[in-house]
Tab-separated table of C-alpha atoms in Angstrom:
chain	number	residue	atom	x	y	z
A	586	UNK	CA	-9.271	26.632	-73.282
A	587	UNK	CA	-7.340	29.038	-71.320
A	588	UNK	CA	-10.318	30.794	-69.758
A	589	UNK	CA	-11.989	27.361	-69.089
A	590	UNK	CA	-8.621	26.099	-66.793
A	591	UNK	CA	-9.009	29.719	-64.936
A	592	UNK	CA	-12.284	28.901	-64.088
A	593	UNK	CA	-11.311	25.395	-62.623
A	594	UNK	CA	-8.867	26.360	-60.702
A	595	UNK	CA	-10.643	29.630	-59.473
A	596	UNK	CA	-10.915	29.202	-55.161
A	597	UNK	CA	-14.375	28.636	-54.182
A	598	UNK	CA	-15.499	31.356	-52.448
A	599	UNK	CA	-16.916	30.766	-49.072
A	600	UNK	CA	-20.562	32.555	-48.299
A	601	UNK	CA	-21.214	35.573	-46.644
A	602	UNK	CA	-24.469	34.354	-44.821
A	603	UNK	CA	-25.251	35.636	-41.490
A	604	UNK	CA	-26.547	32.751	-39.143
A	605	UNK	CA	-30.129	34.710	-39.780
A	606	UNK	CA	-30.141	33.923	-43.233
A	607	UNK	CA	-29.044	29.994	-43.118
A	608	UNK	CA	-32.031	29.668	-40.323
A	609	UNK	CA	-34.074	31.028	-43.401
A	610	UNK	CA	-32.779	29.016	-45.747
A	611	UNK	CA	-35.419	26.413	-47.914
A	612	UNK	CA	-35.246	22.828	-47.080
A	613	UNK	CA	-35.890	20.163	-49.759
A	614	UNK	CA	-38.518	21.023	-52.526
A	615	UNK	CA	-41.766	21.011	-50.728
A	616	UNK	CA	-40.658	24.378	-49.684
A	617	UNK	CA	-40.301	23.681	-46.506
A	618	UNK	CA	-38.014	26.779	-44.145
A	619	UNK	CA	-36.412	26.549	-40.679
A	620	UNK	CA	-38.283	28.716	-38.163
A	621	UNK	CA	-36.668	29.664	-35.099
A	622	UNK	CA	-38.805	30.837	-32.296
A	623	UNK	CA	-37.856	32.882	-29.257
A	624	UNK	CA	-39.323	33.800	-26.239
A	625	UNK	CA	-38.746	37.069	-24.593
A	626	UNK	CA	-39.317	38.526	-21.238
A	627	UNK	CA	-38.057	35.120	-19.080
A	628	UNK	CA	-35.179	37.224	-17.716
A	629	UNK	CA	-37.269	40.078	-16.251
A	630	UNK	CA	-38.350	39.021	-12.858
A	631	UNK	CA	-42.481	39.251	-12.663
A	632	UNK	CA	-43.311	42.137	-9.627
A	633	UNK	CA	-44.873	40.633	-6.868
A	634	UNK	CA	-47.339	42.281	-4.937
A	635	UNK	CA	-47.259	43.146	-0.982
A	636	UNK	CA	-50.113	41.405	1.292
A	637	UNK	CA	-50.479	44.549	2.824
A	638	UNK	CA	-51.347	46.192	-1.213
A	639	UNK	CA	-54.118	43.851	-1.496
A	640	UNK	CA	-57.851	45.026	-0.279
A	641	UNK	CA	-60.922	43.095	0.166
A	642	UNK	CA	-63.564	43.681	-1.634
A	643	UNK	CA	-66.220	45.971	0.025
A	644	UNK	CA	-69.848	45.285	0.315
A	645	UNK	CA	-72.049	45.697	-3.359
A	646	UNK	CA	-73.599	48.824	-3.279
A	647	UNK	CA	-77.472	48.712	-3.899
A	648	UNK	CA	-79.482	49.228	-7.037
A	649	UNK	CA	-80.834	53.204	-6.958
A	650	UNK	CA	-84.439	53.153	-5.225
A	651	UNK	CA	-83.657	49.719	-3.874
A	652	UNK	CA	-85.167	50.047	0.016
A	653	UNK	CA	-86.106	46.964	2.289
A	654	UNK	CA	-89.648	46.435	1.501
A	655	UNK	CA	-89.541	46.801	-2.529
A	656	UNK	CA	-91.026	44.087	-4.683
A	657	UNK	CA	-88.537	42.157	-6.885
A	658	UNK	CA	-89.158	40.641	-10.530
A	659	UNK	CA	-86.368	37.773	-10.241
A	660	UNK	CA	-85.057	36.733	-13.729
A	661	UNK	CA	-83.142	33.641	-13.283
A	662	UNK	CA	-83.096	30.305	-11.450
A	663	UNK	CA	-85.979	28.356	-10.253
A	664	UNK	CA	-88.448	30.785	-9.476
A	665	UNK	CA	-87.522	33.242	-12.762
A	666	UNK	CA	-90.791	35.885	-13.815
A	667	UNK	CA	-92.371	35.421	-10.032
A	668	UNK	CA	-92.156	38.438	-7.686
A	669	UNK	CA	-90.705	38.916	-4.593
A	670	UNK	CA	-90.611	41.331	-1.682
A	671	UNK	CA	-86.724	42.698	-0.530
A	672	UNK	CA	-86.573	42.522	3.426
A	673	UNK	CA	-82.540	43.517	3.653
A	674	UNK	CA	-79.259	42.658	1.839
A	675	UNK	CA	-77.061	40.139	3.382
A	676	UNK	CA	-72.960	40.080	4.451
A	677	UNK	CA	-71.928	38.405	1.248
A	678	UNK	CA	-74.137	41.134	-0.718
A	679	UNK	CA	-76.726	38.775	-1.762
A	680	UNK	CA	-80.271	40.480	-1.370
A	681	UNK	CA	-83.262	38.315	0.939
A	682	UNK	CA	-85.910	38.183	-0.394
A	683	UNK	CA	-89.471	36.069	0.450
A	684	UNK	CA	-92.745	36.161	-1.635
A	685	UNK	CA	-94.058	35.381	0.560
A	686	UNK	CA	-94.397	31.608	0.439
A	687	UNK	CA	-98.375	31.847	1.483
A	688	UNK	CA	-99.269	34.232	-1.113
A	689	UNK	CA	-96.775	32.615	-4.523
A	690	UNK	CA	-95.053	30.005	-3.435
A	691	UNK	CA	-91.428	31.329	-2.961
A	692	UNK	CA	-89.556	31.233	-0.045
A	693	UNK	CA	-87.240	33.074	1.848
A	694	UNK	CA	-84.072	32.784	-0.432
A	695	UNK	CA	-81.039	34.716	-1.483
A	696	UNK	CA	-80.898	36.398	-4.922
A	697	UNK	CA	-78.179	38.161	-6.367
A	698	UNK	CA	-79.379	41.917	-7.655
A	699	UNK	CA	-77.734	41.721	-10.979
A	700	UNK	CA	-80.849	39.054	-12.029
A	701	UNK	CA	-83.835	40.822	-10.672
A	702	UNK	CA	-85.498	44.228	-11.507
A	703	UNK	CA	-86.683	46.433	-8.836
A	704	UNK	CA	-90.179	48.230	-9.187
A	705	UNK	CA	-91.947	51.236	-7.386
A	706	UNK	CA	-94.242	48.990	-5.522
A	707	UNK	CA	-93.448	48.803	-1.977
A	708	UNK	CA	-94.370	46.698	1.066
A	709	UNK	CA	-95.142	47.729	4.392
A	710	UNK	CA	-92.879	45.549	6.562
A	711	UNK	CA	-93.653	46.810	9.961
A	712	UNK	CA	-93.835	43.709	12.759
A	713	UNK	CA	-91.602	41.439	10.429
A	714	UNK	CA	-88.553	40.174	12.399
A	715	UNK	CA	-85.991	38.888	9.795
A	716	UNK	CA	-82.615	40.073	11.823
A	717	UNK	CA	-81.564	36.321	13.006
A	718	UNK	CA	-81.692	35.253	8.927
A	719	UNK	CA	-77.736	35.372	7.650
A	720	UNK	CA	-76.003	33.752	5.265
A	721	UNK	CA	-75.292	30.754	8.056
A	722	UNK	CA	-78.917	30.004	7.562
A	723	UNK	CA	-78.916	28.726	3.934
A	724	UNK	CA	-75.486	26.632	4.616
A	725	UNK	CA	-75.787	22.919	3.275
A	726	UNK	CA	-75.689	20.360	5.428
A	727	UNK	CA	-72.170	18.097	4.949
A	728	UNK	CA	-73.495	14.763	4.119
A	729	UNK	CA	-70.799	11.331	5.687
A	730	UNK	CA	-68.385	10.501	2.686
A	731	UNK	CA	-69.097	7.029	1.452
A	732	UNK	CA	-68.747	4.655	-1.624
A	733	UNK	CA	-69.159	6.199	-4.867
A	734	UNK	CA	-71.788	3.414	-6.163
A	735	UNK	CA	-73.905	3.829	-2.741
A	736	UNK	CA	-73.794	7.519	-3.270
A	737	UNK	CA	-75.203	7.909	-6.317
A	738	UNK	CA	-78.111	5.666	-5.829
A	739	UNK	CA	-79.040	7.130	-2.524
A	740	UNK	CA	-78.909	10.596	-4.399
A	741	UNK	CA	-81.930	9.745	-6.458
A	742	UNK	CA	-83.656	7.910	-3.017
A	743	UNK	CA	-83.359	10.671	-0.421
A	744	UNK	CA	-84.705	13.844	-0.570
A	745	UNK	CA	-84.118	16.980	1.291
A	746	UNK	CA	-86.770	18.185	3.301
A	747	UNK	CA	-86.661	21.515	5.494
A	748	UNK	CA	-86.588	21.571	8.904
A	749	UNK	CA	-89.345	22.114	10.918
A	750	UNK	CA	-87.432	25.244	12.833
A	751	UNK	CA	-87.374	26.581	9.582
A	752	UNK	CA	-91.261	26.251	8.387
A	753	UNK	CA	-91.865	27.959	11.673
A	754	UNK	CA	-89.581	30.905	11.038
A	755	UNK	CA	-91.089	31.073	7.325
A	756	UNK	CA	-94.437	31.194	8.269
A	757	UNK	CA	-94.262	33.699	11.035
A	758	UNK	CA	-92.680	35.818	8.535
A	759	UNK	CA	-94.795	35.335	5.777
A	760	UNK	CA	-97.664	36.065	8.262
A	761	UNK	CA	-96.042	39.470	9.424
A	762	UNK	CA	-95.107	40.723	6.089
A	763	UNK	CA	-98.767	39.397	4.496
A	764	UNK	CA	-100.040	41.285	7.359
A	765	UNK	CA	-99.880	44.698	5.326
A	766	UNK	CA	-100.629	43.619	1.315
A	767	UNK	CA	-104.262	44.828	-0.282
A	768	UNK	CA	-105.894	42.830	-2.237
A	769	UNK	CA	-104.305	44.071	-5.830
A	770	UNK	CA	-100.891	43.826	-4.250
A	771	UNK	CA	-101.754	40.328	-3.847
A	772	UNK	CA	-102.646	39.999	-6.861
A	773	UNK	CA	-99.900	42.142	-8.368
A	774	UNK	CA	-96.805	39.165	-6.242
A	775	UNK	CA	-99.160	36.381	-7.266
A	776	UNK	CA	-98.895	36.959	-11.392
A	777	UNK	CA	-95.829	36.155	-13.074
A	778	UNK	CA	-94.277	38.512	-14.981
A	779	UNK	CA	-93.120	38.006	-19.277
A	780	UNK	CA	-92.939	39.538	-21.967
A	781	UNK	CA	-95.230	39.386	-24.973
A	782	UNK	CA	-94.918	40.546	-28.458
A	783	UNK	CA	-93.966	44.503	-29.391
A	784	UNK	CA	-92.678	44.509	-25.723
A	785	UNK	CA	-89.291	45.603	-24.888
A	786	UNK	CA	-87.726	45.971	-21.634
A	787	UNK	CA	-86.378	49.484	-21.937
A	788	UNK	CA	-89.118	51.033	-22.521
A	789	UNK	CA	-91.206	49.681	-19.690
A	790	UNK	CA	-91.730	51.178	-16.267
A	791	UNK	CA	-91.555	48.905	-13.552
């Protein structure tokens, strides 16, 4: 009986627990525990950097044997597998290219050398005048802002044409740089290129 009343009357003994381990501690029976989540690194001020640090970018570099005058295999957008001939590479570093439109159908257009494949056949362009052509020239035209119902009908209505300055300056080109191509060279921009079965890229010679 005696140990029983010591026991009783024993102080209850407070717990040791750092703030850690109550965070830790199990709620309820599911098993459910506290988490406590911190975030570091919002005292350190983030280093900003000087106008006069940054650079702009320089102009892209061209592909290796990439000279005004090489024909182009294009591999994406519109007019993907046809051929093109390379008459100089623009401000923005887009290349300008032109079929030409007389002999397969594609005109004078920007293309971006990371989706086209450059081969060893070349074309003379001697007599083709292609310095007035920038970047300017392919600008959009900004179209009056209007009602949102009006505009989308009249999308599917209207459609853009190309001015007649520009046919002119297309086919005086086309006729300068057509001036020069043989018979399989026509022949050669006319066929589209793909690839058929037990035919792999890397081991072709373009």
């Amino acid at each position: 009986f005696g140990s029983r009343l010591k026991r009783t009357l024993a102080p209850h003994t407070t717990s040791c627990r750092t703030p850690q381990q109550k965070h830790s501690v199990k709620m309820g029976k599911a098993g459910q525990a506290r988490q406590v989540f911190r975030t570091y690194g919002k005292t350190k001020s983030a280093s900003k950097v000087k106008s006069t640090e940054k650079k702009t970018p320089g102009q892209q570099k061209l592909k290796k044997g990439l000279v005004p005058g090489s024909v182009l295999i294009m591999l994406a957008g519109r007019f993907r597998g046809r051929r093109a001939v390379f008459l100089k590479q623009l401000a923005s570093g887009l290349l300008l290219v032109t079929g030409p439109y007389a002999v397969n159908g594609v005109p004078l257009r920007r293309v971006n050398q990371r989706m086209c494949i450059g081969t060893s056949t070349k074309v003379d362009l001697k007599g083709a005048s292609f310095g007035s052509v920038d970047d300017a020239y392919f600008a959009r035209e900004k179209k009056a802002a209007g009602k949102k119902g009006e505009a989308m009908f009249a999308a599917g209505a209207e459609k853009k044409e190309m001015s007649a300055e520009k046919k002119a300056g297309q086919k005086t080109l086309d006729e300068a740089v057509a001036k020069g191509l043989s018979a399989d060279v026509r022949s050669y921009l006319k066929a589209r290129f793909s690839l058929s079965s037990k035919m792999y890229p890397h081991e072709l010679r373009f």
